[in-house]
mmCIF file of N, CA, C and O in Angstrom:
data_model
loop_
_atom_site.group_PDB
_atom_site.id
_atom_site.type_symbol
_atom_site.label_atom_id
_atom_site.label_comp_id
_atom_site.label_asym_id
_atom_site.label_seq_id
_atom_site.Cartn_x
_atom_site.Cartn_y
_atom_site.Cartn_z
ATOM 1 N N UNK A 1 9.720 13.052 -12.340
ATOM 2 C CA UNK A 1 9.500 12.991 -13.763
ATOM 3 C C UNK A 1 8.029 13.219 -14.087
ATOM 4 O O UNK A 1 7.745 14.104 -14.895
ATOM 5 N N UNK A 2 6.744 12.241 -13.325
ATOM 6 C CA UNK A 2 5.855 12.828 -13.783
ATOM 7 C C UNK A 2 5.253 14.080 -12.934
ATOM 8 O O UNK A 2 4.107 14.499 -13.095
ATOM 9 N N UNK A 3 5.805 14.398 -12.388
ATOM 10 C CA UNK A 3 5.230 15.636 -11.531
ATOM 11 C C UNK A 3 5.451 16.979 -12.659
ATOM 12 O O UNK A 3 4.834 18.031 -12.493
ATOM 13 N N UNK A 4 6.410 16.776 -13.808
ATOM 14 C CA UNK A 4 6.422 17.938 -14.373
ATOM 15 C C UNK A 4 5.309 17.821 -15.679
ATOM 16 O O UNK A 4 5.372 18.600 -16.630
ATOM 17 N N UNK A 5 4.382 16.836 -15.590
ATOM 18 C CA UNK A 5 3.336 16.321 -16.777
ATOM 19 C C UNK A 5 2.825 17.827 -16.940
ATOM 20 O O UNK A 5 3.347 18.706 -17.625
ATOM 21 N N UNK A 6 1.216 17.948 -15.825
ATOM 22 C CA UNK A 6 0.701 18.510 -15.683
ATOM 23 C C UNK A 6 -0.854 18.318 -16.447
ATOM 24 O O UNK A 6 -1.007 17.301 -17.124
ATOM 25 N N UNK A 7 -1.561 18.927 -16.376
ATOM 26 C CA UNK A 7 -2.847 18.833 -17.313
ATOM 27 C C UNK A 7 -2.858 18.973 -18.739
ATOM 28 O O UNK A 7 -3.765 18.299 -19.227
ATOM 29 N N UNK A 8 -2.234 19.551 -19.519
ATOM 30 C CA UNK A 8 -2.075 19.047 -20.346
ATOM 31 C C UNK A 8 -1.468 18.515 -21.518
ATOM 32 O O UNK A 8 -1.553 18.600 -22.743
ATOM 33 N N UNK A 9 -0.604 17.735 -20.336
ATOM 34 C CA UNK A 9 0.183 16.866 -20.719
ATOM 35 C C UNK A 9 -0.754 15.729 -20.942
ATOM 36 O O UNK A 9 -0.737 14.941 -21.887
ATOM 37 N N UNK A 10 -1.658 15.766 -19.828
ATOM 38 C CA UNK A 10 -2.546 14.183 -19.727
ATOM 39 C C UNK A 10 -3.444 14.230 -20.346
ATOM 40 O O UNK A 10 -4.228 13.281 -20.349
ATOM 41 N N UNK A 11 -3.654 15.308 -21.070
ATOM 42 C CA UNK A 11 -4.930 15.682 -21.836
ATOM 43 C C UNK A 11 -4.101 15.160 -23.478
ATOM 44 O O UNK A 11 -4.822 14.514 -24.239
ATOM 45 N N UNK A 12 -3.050 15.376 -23.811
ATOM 46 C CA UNK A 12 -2.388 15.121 -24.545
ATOM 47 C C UNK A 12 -1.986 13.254 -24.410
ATOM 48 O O UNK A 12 -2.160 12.466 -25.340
ATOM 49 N N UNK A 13 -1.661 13.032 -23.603
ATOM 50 C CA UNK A 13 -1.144 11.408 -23.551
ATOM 51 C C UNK A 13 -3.098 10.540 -23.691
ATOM 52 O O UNK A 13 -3.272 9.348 -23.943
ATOM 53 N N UNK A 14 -4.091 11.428 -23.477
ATOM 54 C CA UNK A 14 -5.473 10.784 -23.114
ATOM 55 C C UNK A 14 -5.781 11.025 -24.917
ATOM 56 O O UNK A 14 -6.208 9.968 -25.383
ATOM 57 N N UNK A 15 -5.703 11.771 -25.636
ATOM 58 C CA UNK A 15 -6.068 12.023 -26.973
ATOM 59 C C UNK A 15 -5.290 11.569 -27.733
ATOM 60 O O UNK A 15 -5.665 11.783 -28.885
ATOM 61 N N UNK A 16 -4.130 10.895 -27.668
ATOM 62 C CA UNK A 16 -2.919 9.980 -28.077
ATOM 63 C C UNK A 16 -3.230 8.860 -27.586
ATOM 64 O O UNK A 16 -3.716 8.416 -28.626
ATOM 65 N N UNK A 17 -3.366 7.956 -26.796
ATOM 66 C CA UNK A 17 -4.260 6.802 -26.208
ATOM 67 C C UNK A 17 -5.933 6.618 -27.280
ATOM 68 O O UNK A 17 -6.522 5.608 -27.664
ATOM 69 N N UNK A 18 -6.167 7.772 -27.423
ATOM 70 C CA UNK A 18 -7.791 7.585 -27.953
ATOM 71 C C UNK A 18 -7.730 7.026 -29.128
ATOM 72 O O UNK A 18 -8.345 6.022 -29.487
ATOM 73 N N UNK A 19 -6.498 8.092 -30.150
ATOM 74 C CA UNK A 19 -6.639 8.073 -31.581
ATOM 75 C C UNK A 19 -5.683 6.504 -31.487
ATOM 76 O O UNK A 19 -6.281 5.772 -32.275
ATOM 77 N N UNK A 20 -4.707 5.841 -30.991
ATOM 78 C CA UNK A 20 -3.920 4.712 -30.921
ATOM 79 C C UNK A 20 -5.078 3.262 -30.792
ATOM 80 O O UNK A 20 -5.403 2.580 -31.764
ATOM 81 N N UNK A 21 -5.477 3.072 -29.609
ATOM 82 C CA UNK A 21 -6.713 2.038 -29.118
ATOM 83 C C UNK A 21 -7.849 2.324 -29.870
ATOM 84 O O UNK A 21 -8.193 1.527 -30.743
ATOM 85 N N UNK A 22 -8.495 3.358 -29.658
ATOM 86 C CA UNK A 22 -10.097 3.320 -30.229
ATOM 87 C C UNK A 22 -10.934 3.732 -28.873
ATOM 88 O O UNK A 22 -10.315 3.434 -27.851
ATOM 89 N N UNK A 23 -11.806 4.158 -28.720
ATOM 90 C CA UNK A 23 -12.765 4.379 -27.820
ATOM 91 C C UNK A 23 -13.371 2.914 -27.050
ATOM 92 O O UNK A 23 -13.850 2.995 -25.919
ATOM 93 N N UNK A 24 -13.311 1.863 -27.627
ATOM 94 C CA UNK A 24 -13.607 0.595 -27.311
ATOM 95 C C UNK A 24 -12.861 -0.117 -26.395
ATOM 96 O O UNK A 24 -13.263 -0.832 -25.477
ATOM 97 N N UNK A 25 -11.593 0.184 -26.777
ATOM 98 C CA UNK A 25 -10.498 -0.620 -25.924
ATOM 99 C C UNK A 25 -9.791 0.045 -24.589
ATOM 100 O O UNK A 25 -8.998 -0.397 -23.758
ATOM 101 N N UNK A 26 -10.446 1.308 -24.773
ATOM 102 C CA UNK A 26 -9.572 1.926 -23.775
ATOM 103 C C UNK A 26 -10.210 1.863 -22.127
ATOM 104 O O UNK A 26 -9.591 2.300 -21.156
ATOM 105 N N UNK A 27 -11.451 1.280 -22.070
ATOM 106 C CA UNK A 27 -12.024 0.394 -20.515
ATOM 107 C C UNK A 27 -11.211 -0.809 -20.337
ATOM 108 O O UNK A 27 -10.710 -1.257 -19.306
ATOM 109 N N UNK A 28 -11.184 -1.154 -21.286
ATOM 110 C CA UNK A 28 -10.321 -2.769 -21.177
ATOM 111 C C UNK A 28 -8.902 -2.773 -20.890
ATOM 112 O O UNK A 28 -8.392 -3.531 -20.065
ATOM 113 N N UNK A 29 -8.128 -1.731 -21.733
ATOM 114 C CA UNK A 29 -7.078 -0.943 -20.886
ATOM 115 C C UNK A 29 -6.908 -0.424 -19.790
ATOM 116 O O UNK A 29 -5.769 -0.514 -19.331
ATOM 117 N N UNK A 30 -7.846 0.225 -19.062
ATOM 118 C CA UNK A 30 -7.581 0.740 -17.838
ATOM 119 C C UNK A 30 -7.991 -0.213 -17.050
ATOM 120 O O UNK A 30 -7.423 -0.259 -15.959
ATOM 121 N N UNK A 31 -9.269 -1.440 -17.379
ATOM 122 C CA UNK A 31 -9.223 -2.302 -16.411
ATOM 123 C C UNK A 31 -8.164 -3.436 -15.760
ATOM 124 O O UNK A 31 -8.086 -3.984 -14.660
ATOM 125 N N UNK A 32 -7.306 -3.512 -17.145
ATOM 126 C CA UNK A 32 -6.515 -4.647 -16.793
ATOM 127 C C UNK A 32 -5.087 -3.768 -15.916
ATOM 128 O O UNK A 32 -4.376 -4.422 -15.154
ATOM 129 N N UNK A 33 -4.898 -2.679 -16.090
ATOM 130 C CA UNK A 33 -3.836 -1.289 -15.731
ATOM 131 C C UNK A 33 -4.799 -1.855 -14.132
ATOM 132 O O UNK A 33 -4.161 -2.358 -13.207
ATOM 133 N N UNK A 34 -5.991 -1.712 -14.060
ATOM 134 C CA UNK A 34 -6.014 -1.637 -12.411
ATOM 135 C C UNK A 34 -5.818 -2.763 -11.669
ATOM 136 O O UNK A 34 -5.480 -2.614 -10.495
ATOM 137 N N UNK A 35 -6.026 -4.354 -12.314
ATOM 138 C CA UNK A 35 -5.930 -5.310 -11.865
ATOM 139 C C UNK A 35 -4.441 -5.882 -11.945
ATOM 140 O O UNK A 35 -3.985 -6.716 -11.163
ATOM 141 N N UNK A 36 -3.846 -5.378 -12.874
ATOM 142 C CA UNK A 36 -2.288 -5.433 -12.769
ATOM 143 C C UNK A 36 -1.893 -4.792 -11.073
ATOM 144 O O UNK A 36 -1.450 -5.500 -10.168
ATOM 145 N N UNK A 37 -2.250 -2.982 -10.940
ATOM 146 C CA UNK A 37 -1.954 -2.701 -10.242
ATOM 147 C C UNK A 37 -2.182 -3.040 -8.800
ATOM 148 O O UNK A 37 -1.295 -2.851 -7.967
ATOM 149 N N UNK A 38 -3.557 -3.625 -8.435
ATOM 150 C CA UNK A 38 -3.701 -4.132 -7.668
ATOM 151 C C UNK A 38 -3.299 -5.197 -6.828
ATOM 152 O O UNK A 38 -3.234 -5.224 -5.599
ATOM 153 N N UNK A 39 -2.899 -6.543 -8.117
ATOM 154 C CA UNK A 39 -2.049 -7.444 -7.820
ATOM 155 C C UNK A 39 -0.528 -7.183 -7.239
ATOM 156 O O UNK A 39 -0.056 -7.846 -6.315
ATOM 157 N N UNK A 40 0.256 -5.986 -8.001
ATOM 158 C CA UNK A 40 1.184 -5.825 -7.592
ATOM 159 C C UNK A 40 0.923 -5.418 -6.269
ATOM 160 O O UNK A 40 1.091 -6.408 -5.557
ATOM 161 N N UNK A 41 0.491 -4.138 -5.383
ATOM 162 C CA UNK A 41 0.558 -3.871 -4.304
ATOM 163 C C UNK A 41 0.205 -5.161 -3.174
ATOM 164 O O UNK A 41 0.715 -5.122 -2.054
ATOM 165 N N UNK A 42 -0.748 -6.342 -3.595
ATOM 166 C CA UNK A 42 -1.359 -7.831 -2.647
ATOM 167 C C UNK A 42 -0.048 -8.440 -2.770
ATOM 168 O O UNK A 42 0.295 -9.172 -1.842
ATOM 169 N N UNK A 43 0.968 -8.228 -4.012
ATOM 170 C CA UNK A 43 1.936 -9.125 -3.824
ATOM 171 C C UNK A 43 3.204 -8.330 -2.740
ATOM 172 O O UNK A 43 3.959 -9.047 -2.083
ATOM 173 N N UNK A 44 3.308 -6.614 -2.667
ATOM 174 C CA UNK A 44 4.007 -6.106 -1.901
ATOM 175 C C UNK A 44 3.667 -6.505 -0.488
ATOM 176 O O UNK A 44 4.259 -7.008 0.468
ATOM 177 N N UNK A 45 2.720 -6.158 -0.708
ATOM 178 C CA UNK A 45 2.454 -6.091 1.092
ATOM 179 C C UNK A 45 2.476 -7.462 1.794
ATOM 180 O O UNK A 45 2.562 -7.676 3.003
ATOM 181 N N UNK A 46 2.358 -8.550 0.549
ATOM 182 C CA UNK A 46 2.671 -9.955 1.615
ATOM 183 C C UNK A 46 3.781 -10.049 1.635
ATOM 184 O O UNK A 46 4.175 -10.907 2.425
ATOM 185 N N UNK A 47 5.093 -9.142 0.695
ATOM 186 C CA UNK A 47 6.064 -9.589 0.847
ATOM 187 C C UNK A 47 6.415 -8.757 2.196
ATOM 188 O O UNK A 47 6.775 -9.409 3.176
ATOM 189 N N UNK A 48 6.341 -7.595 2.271
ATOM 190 C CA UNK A 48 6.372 -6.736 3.505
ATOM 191 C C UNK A 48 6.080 -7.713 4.655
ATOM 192 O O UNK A 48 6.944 -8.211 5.377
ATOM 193 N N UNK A 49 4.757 -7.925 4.734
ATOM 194 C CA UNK A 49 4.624 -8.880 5.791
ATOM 195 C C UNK A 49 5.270 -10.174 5.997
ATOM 196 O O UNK A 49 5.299 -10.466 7.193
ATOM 197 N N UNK A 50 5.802 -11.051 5.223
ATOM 198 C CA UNK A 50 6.935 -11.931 5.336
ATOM 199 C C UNK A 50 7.763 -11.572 5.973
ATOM 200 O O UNK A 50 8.183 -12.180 6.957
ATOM 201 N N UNK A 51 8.283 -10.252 5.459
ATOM 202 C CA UNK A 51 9.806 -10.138 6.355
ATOM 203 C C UNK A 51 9.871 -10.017 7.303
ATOM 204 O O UNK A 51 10.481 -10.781 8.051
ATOM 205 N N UNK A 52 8.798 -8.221 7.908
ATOM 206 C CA UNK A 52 8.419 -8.719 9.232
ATOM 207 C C UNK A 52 8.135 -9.479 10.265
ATOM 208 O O UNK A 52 8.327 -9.226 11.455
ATOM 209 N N UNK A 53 7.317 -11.142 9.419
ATOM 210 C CA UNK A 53 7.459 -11.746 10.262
ATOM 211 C C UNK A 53 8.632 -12.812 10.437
ATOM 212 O O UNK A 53 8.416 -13.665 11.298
ATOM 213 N N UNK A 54 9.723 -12.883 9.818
ATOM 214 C CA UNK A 54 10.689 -13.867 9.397
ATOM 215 C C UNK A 54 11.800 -12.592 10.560
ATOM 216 O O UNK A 54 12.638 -13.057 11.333
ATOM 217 N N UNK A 55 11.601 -11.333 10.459
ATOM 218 C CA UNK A 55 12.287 -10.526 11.312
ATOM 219 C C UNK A 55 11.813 -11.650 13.356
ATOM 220 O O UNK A 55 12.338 -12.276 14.276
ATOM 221 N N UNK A 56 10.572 -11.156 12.859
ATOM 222 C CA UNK A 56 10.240 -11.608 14.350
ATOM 223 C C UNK A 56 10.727 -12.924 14.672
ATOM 224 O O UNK A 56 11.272 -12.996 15.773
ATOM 225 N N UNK A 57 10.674 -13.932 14.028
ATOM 226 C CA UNK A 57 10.869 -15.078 14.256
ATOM 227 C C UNK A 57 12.607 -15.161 14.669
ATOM 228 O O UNK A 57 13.037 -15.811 15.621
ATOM 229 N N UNK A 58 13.296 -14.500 13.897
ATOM 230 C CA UNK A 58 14.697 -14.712 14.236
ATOM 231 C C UNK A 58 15.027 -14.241 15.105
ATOM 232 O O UNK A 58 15.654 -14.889 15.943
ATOM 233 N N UNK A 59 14.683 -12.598 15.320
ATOM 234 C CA UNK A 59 14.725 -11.805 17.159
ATOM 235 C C UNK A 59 13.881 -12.872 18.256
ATOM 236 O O UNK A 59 14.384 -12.789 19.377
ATOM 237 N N UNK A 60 13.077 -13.548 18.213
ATOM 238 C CA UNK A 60 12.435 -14.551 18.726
ATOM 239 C C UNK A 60 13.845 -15.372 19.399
ATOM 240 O O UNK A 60 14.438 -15.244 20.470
ATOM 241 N N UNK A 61 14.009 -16.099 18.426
ATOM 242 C CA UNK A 61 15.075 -17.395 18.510
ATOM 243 C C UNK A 61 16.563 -16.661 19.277
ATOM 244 O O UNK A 61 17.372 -17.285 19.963
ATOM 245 N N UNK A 62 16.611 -15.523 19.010
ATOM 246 C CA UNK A 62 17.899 -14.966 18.952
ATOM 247 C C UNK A 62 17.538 -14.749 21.187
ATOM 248 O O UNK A 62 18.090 -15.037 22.249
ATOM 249 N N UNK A 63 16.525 -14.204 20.773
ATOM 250 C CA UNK A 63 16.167 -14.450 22.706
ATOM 251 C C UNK A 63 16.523 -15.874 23.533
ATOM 252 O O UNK A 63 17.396 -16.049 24.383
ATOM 253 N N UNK A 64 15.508 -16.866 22.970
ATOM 254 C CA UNK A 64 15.979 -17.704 23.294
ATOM 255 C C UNK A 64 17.156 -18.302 23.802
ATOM 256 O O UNK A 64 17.332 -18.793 24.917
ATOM 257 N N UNK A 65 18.164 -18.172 22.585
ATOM 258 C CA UNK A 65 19.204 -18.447 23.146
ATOM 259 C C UNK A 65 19.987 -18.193 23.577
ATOM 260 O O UNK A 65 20.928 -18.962 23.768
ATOM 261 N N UNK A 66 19.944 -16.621 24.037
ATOM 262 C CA UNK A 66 20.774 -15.626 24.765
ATOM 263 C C UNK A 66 20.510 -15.989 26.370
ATOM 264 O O UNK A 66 21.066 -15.332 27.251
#
């Protein structure tokens, strides 16, 4: 879907963003867009890493008692 944007498309969604927010708000927008995004990926990857290790732990046990 967005692969068919293109340049200016984003040039269009960036001058639609401008005239909507204001020139003022639109750092404060992209900052909180990056700290959102950021959080999400710290919250993927611990979940990633949970499983993996909740994987290990059960192949673990599963030795054990074989």
């Amino acid at each position: 879907m967005l692969q068919n944007i293109g340049i200016p498309g984003l040039i269009l969604i960036l001058v639609i963003a401008l005239i909507i927010f204001g020139p003022s708000k639109l750092p404060e927008i992209g900052r909180a867009f990056g700290t959102t995004l950021r959080e999400f990926k710290k919250s993927a990857r611990e979940l990633v890493s949970d499983d993996e290790s909740n994987k290990e732990r059960l192949n673990n046990k599963a030795e054990k008692t074989s």
